[in-house]
Amino acid sequence: MSVEQERDRAVAGRARQNVFAGIDMDRMAERRDDRLWVDELEASADSHFLVLDSEGMAFSAPDDERIAWMTPAMRSERFGDVPATLLGIANGRAYFTLVVDEVHAEIFTALSHARRVGLRDAGLLFPTFEAGLFAYAKGITHWQRQTRFCSSCGSPVLLVASGHRAQCTNADCAHMHFPRTDAAIIVIVEHGDACLLGRQRGWPKGRYSTLAGFIEPGESLEDAVRREVREESGVEVAHATYHSSQPWPLPASLMVGFTATARTTDIRLRDDELEDARWFTAQQIVDGMKSGTLAVPPPLSVSYRLIEHWLALRGVDLGELTGHKQA
Ligand SMILES: [Zn+2]
């Protein structure tokens, strides 16, 4: 294997380790408009429906840490008027999602002995595929909820393509709306033997994390890395390199992870951004975590992966410190 191939493989592997990323599914984008075909799939006895409540919580089975699926039979008997969105096909089975109101959420809870679970908890509890599917379902249904009226002319929109597009109902406008994703960068900046971590007001005591922020119009990802780091900490970035990305539908983001090298070290905080930012050596992170004065974000996030990666290059296993072992 060439150096390039090895590097490509390492990068691909990293993204798949991020929670919610890398689900193995054919989204069937080219067939979503075939209403008859989608109807047939919806009625197929093997199809699975991922149920969400109006707050975007899912339902987990009582005895294990998995999704409580709604069956097509249960749907047609009790929930037939609730429209479903095709997520895709995996291992020959079709997966849909649907959002139920509070009355139907209670009925489903009782029928399935299910309990409600939020995406953050599910990310650490559910198997990879189910956690990723929940994130996908939460993201697309959030966009559907937010897209009721045409942003061009103000007329109501109609969901088409099994929920993946919204068509303006005003024939003179007919604008087509697509689900949107808001990209944000997240970056571990290093200088010499130290990395830059910051904390926001209101975070749990002692928690520090990598810097992050949304991309603005007219910016490349690298531009956003430089601007965010400068705005939040006053530190100037020399180089930024892509690390991995993660779907983050809370409510509609894609986190794009970077490693970066600083060319200045002076920290200047702005009032409205971070409460504190500091340079930490690997040893300071180890000592801080062992003594309980320093904490990193939960293993759910890209920030955890970036810190883990940075420490691993210095011979430190973050999983040993947090008790979280890589699956
Ligand atoms: Zn319109």
Coordinates of C-alpha atoms and ligand atoms in Angstrom, one line a residue:
M1 CA 0.0 0.0 0.0
S2 CA 1.4 3.5 -0.9
V3 CA 1.8 6.2 1.6
E4 CA -1.1 8.1 0.1
Q5 CA -3.4 5.0 0.3
E6 CA -2.4 4.5 3.9
R7 CA -3.1 8.1 4.7
D8 CA -6.5 8.0 2.9
R9 CA -7.4 4.9 4.8
A10 CA -6.5 6.4 8.1
V11 CA -8.7 9.5 7.4
A12 CA -11.6 7.4 6.2
G13 CA -11.3 5.2 9.4
R14 CA -11.4 8.3 11.6
A15 CA -14.7 9.6 10.2
R16 CA -16.3 6.2 10.7
Q17 CA -15.4 6.3 14.4
N18 CA -17.4 9.4 14.9
V19 CA -20.7 8.8 16.5
F20 CA -23.7 9.1 14.0
A21 CA -21.3 8.9 11.0
G22 CA -20.8 6.2 8.5
I23 CA -24.1 4.3 8.5
D24 CA -24.2 1.7 5.8
M25 CA -27.4 2.5 3.9
D26 CA -28.6 3.1 0.4
R27 CA -30.7 6.3 0.7
M28 CA -32.5 5.5 -2.6
A29 CA -32.5 9.2 -3.6
E30 CA -33.3 8.4 -7.3
R31 CA -36.5 6.5 -6.3
R32 CA -38.0 8.7 -3.6
D33 CA -40.3 10.3 -6.2
D34 CA -41.8 7.0 -7.2
R35 CA -44.9 7.2 -4.9
L36 CA -46.2 3.7 -5.8
W37 CA -42.9 2.1 -5.1
V38 CA -42.6 4.0 -1.7
D39 CA -46.2 3.0 -0.9
E40 CA -45.3 -0.7 -1.5
L41 CA -42.3 -0.4 0.7
E42 CA -44.3 1.3 3.5
A43 CA -46.7 -1.7 3.5
S44 CA -44.1 -4.4 3.3
A45 CA -44.2 -6.5 6.5
D46 CA -40.4 -6.3 6.9
S47 CA -40.1 -2.5 6.9
H48 CA -39.1 -0.7 10.1
F49 CA -40.4 2.7 11.3
L50 CA -38.3 4.8 13.6
V51 CA -40.7 6.8 15.7
L52 CA -39.9 10.3 16.9
D53 CA -42.0 12.5 19.2
S54 CA -42.6 16.2 18.5
E55 CA -39.5 17.1 20.5
G56 CA -37.3 14.8 18.4
M57 CA -36.9 12.1 21.1
A58 CA -36.8 8.5 19.9
F59 CA -38.1 5.4 21.7
S60 CA -35.9 2.6 23.0
A61 CA -36.9 -0.9 23.7
P62 CA -37.2 -1.6 27.5
D63 CA -34.7 -4.4 28.1
D64 CA -31.9 -3.4 25.8
E65 CA -30.3 -0.3 24.3
R66 CA -31.9 -0.4 20.9
I67 CA -34.6 1.4 19.0
A68 CA -38.2 0.3 19.6
W69 CA -39.4 -0.1 16.0
M70 CA -42.9 0.5 14.9
T71 CA -44.1 -2.4 12.6
P72 CA -46.1 -1.7 9.5
A73 CA -49.0 -3.7 11.1
M74 CA -49.0 -1.4 14.2
R75 CA -48.7 1.6 12.0
S76 CA -51.7 0.8 9.8
E77 CA -53.9 -0.2 12.8
R78 CA -53.1 2.7 15.1
F79 CA -51.1 5.4 13.2
G80 CA -52.1 5.1 9.6
D81 CA -52.7 8.8 9.1
V82 CA -49.2 9.8 10.1
P83 CA -47.0 10.4 7.0
A84 CA -43.6 8.6 6.9
T85 CA -40.3 9.6 5.4
L86 CA -38.2 7.0 3.6
L87 CA -34.7 6.9 5.1
G88 CA -33.4 4.2 2.8
I89 CA -32.6 0.5 2.5
A90 CA -30.0 -1.5 4.5
N91 CA -29.5 -5.2 4.3
G92 CA -32.6 -5.6 2.1
R93 CA -34.9 -3.8 4.7
A94 CA -36.6 -0.4 4.2
Y95 CA -36.3 2.1 7.0
F96 CA -38.7 5.0 7.5
T97 CA -39.2 7.6 10.1
L98 CA -42.4 9.3 11.3
V99 CA -43.2 11.9 13.9
V100 CA -46.1 11.3 16.3
D101 CA -48.1 13.8 18.4
E102 CA -48.1 13.5 22.2
V103 CA -51.3 11.3 22.2
H104 CA -49.8 8.8 19.7
A105 CA -46.5 9.0 21.5
E106 CA -48.2 7.8 24.7
I107 CA -50.0 5.0 22.7
F108 CA -46.8 3.9 21.2
T109 CA -45.0 3.9 24.6
A110 CA -47.7 1.7 26.1
L111 CA -47.9 -0.7 23.1
S112 CA -44.1 -1.2 22.9
H113 CA -43.2 -0.8 26.6
A114 CA -40.7 1.8 25.2
R115 CA -39.1 4.7 26.9
R116 CA -38.0 8.0 25.3
V117 CA -34.4 8.7 24.6
G118 CA -32.6 11.8 23.3
L119 CA -30.0 11.8 20.6
R120 CA -27.0 12.4 22.9
D121 CA -27.8 9.5 25.1
A122 CA -28.6 7.3 22.2
G123 CA -25.3 8.1 20.6
L124 CA -23.5 6.4 23.5
L125 CA -26.1 3.6 24.1
F126 CA -27.3 2.5 20.7
P127 CA -25.5 0.3 18.2
T128 CA -23.7 2.4 15.5
F129 CA -26.3 1.9 12.8
E130 CA -29.2 2.7 15.0
A131 CA -27.6 5.8 16.5
G132 CA -26.7 7.0 13.0
L133 CA -30.3 6.3 11.7
F134 CA -31.7 8.3 14.7
A135 CA -29.5 11.3 13.8
Y136 CA -30.5 11.1 10.2
A137 CA -34.2 10.9 11.1
K138 CA -33.9 13.7 13.6
G139 CA -32.2 15.9 11.1
I140 CA -34.7 15.4 8.2
T141 CA -37.8 15.8 10.4
H142 CA -36.4 18.9 12.0
W143 CA -36.0 20.4 8.6
Q144 CA -39.6 19.4 7.7
R145 CA -40.9 21.1 10.8
Q146 CA -39.0 24.2 10.1
T147 CA -40.0 24.4 6.4
R148 CA -43.7 25.2 6.4
F149 CA -43.7 28.2 4.1
C150 CA -41.8 29.2 0.9
S151 CA -38.9 31.5 1.7
S152 CA -39.3 33.1 -1.8
C153 CA -43.0 34.0 -1.8
G154 CA -44.5 33.0 1.6
S155 CA -47.0 30.4 0.3
P156 CA -47.3 27.0 2.1
V157 CA -45.1 24.2 0.9
L158 CA -45.9 20.6 0.3
L159 CA -43.4 17.8 1.2
V160 CA -42.6 15.6 -1.8
A161 CA -40.0 12.9 -2.6
S162 CA -41.0 11.0 0.5
G163 CA -40.2 14.0 2.7
H164 CA -36.9 14.9 1.2
R165 CA -38.0 18.1 -0.7
A166 CA -40.5 20.8 -0.1
Q167 CA -42.4 22.2 -3.1
C168 CA -44.0 25.7 -3.0
T169 CA -47.7 25.4 -3.7
N170 CA -47.9 28.7 -5.5
A171 CA -47.8 27.6 -9.2
D172 CA -46.2 31.0 -10.2
C173 CA -43.3 30.4 -7.8
A174 CA -43.0 26.6 -7.6
H175 CA -39.7 27.1 -5.7
M176 CA -38.2 23.8 -4.5
H177 CA -36.6 23.7 -1.1
F178 CA -34.0 21.1 -0.1
P179 CA -32.9 20.1 3.4
R180 CA -30.1 22.3 4.6
T181 CA -27.1 21.5 6.8
D182 CA -25.1 24.2 8.7
A183 CA -21.4 23.4 8.6
A184 CA -19.3 24.3 11.6
I185 CA -15.6 23.8 12.1
I186 CA -14.1 22.4 15.2
V187 CA -10.3 22.5 15.7
I188 CA -7.5 21.4 18.0
V189 CA -4.8 24.0 17.7
E190 CA -1.2 23.1 18.7
H191 CA 2.0 25.0 19.3
G192 CA 5.1 23.2 20.3
D193 CA 4.2 20.6 22.9
A194 CA 0.8 22.2 23.9
C195 CA -2.7 22.4 22.6
L196 CA -5.3 25.2 22.9
L197 CA -8.5 24.4 24.7
G198 CA -11.2 26.8 25.9
R199 CA -14.3 26.8 28.0
Q200 CA -17.7 28.5 27.8
R201 CA -19.6 29.9 30.6
G202 CA -22.1 27.5 32.1
W203 CA -20.1 24.3 31.2
P204 CA -19.6 21.7 34.0
K205 CA -16.7 22.8 36.3
G206 CA -13.3 22.1 34.9
R207 CA -14.4 21.2 31.4
Y208 CA -12.3 22.4 28.5
S209 CA -12.8 21.7 24.8
T210 CA -11.5 22.4 21.3
L211 CA -12.6 25.7 19.7
A212 CA -15.6 25.7 17.3
G213 CA -17.8 27.9 15.2
F214 CA -20.1 28.2 12.2
I215 CA -18.9 28.9 8.7
E216 CA -19.9 32.3 7.4
P217 CA -20.9 33.1 3.8
G218 CA -17.9 33.5 1.5
E219 CA -15.5 31.5 3.7
S220 CA -13.7 28.2 3.1
L221 CA -13.4 25.8 5.9
E222 CA -9.8 26.9 6.5
D223 CA -10.8 30.5 6.5
A224 CA -13.4 29.7 9.2
V225 CA -10.7 27.9 11.3
R226 CA -8.4 30.9 11.1
R227 CA -11.2 33.4 11.9
E228 CA -12.8 31.4 14.7
V229 CA -9.5 30.8 16.5
R230 CA -8.5 34.4 16.2
E231 CA -11.9 35.7 17.4
E232 CA -12.2 33.3 20.3
S233 CA -8.6 33.3 21.6
G234 CA -6.5 35.9 19.7
V235 CA -4.2 33.1 18.5
E236 CA -3.1 33.2 14.8
V237 CA -3.3 29.9 12.9
A238 CA -0.6 29.0 10.4
H239 CA -1.9 25.7 8.9
A240 CA -5.1 23.7 9.2
T241 CA -5.6 20.1 8.2
Y242 CA -8.8 18.1 7.9
H243 CA -9.3 15.4 10.5
S244 CA -12.8 14.0 10.2
S245 CA -16.5 15.1 10.2
Q246 CA -19.7 14.2 12.1
P247 CA -23.4 14.7 11.4
W248 CA -24.6 16.8 14.3
P249 CA -28.4 17.3 13.9
L250 CA -28.8 19.4 17.0
P251 CA -30.5 20.8 15.2
A252 CA -28.9 20.9 11.8
S253 CA -25.1 20.9 11.8
L254 CA -22.2 19.1 10.3
M255 CA -19.1 19.3 12.4
V256 CA -15.9 19.4 10.4
G257 CA -12.9 18.6 12.5
F258 CA -9.5 20.1 11.9
T259 CA -6.0 19.9 13.4
A260 CA -4.1 23.2 13.2
T261 CA -0.7 24.7 14.0
A262 CA -0.5 28.2 15.6
R263 CA 2.0 30.8 14.7
T264 CA 1.3 32.9 17.8
T265 CA 0.7 31.9 21.4
D266 CA -0.7 35.0 23.2
I267 CA -4.2 34.5 24.3
R268 CA -6.7 37.5 24.2
L269 CA -10.3 36.6 25.2
R270 CA -13.3 38.5 23.9
D271 CA -16.1 39.2 26.4
D272 CA -18.8 37.4 24.4
E273 CA -17.0 34.2 23.4
L274 CA -15.1 32.1 25.9
E275 CA -14.8 32.3 29.6
D276 CA -11.2 31.0 29.5
A277 CA -8.7 29.5 27.0
R278 CA -5.3 28.0 27.8
W279 CA -2.4 26.0 26.4
F280 CA -2.2 22.5 27.9
T281 CA 0.6 20.1 27.5
A282 CA -0.3 16.4 27.3
Q283 CA 1.1 16.0 30.9
Q284 CA -1.0 18.8 32.2
I285 CA -4.1 17.2 30.6
V286 CA -3.2 13.8 32.2
D287 CA -2.5 15.4 35.6
G288 CA -5.7 17.6 35.5
M289 CA -7.9 14.6 34.6
K290 CA -6.4 12.4 37.2
S291 CA -6.8 15.0 39.9
G292 CA -10.4 15.8 38.8
T293 CA -9.6 19.5 38.0
L294 CA -9.9 19.1 34.3
A295 CA -12.5 17.3 32.1
V296 CA -12.9 16.9 28.4
P297 CA -16.2 16.7 26.4
P298 CA -18.1 13.4 26.3
P299 CA -16.9 10.7 23.8
L300 CA -19.9 11.5 21.7
S301 CA -18.3 14.5 20.1
V302 CA -15.6 15.3 17.5
S303 CA -13.9 17.4 20.1
Y304 CA -13.2 14.3 22.1
R305 CA -11.9 12.6 19.0
L306 CA -9.6 15.5 18.3
I307 CA -8.2 15.6 21.8
E308 CA -7.9 11.8 21.7
H309 CA -6.0 12.0 18.4
W310 CA -3.6 14.7 19.7
L311 CA -2.9 12.8 22.9
A312 CA -2.3 9.5 21.1
L313 CA 0.4 11.2 19.0
R314 CA 2.1 11.9 22.4
G315 CA 1.7 8.4 23.7
V316 CA -1.4 9.1 25.9
D317 CA -4.5 7.0 25.8
L318 CA -7.5 9.2 26.5
G319 CA -9.7 6.2 26.8
E320 CA -7.6 5.1 29.8
L321 CA -8.3 8.4 31.5
T322 CA -12.0 8.6 30.8
G323 CA -12.8 4.9 31.0
H324 CA -14.3 5.0 27.5
K325 CA -12.9 2.3 25.2
Q326 CA -13.0 2.6 21.5
A327 CA -15.6 0.2 20.1
Ligands
ZN1 ZN -43.0 30.1 -3.4

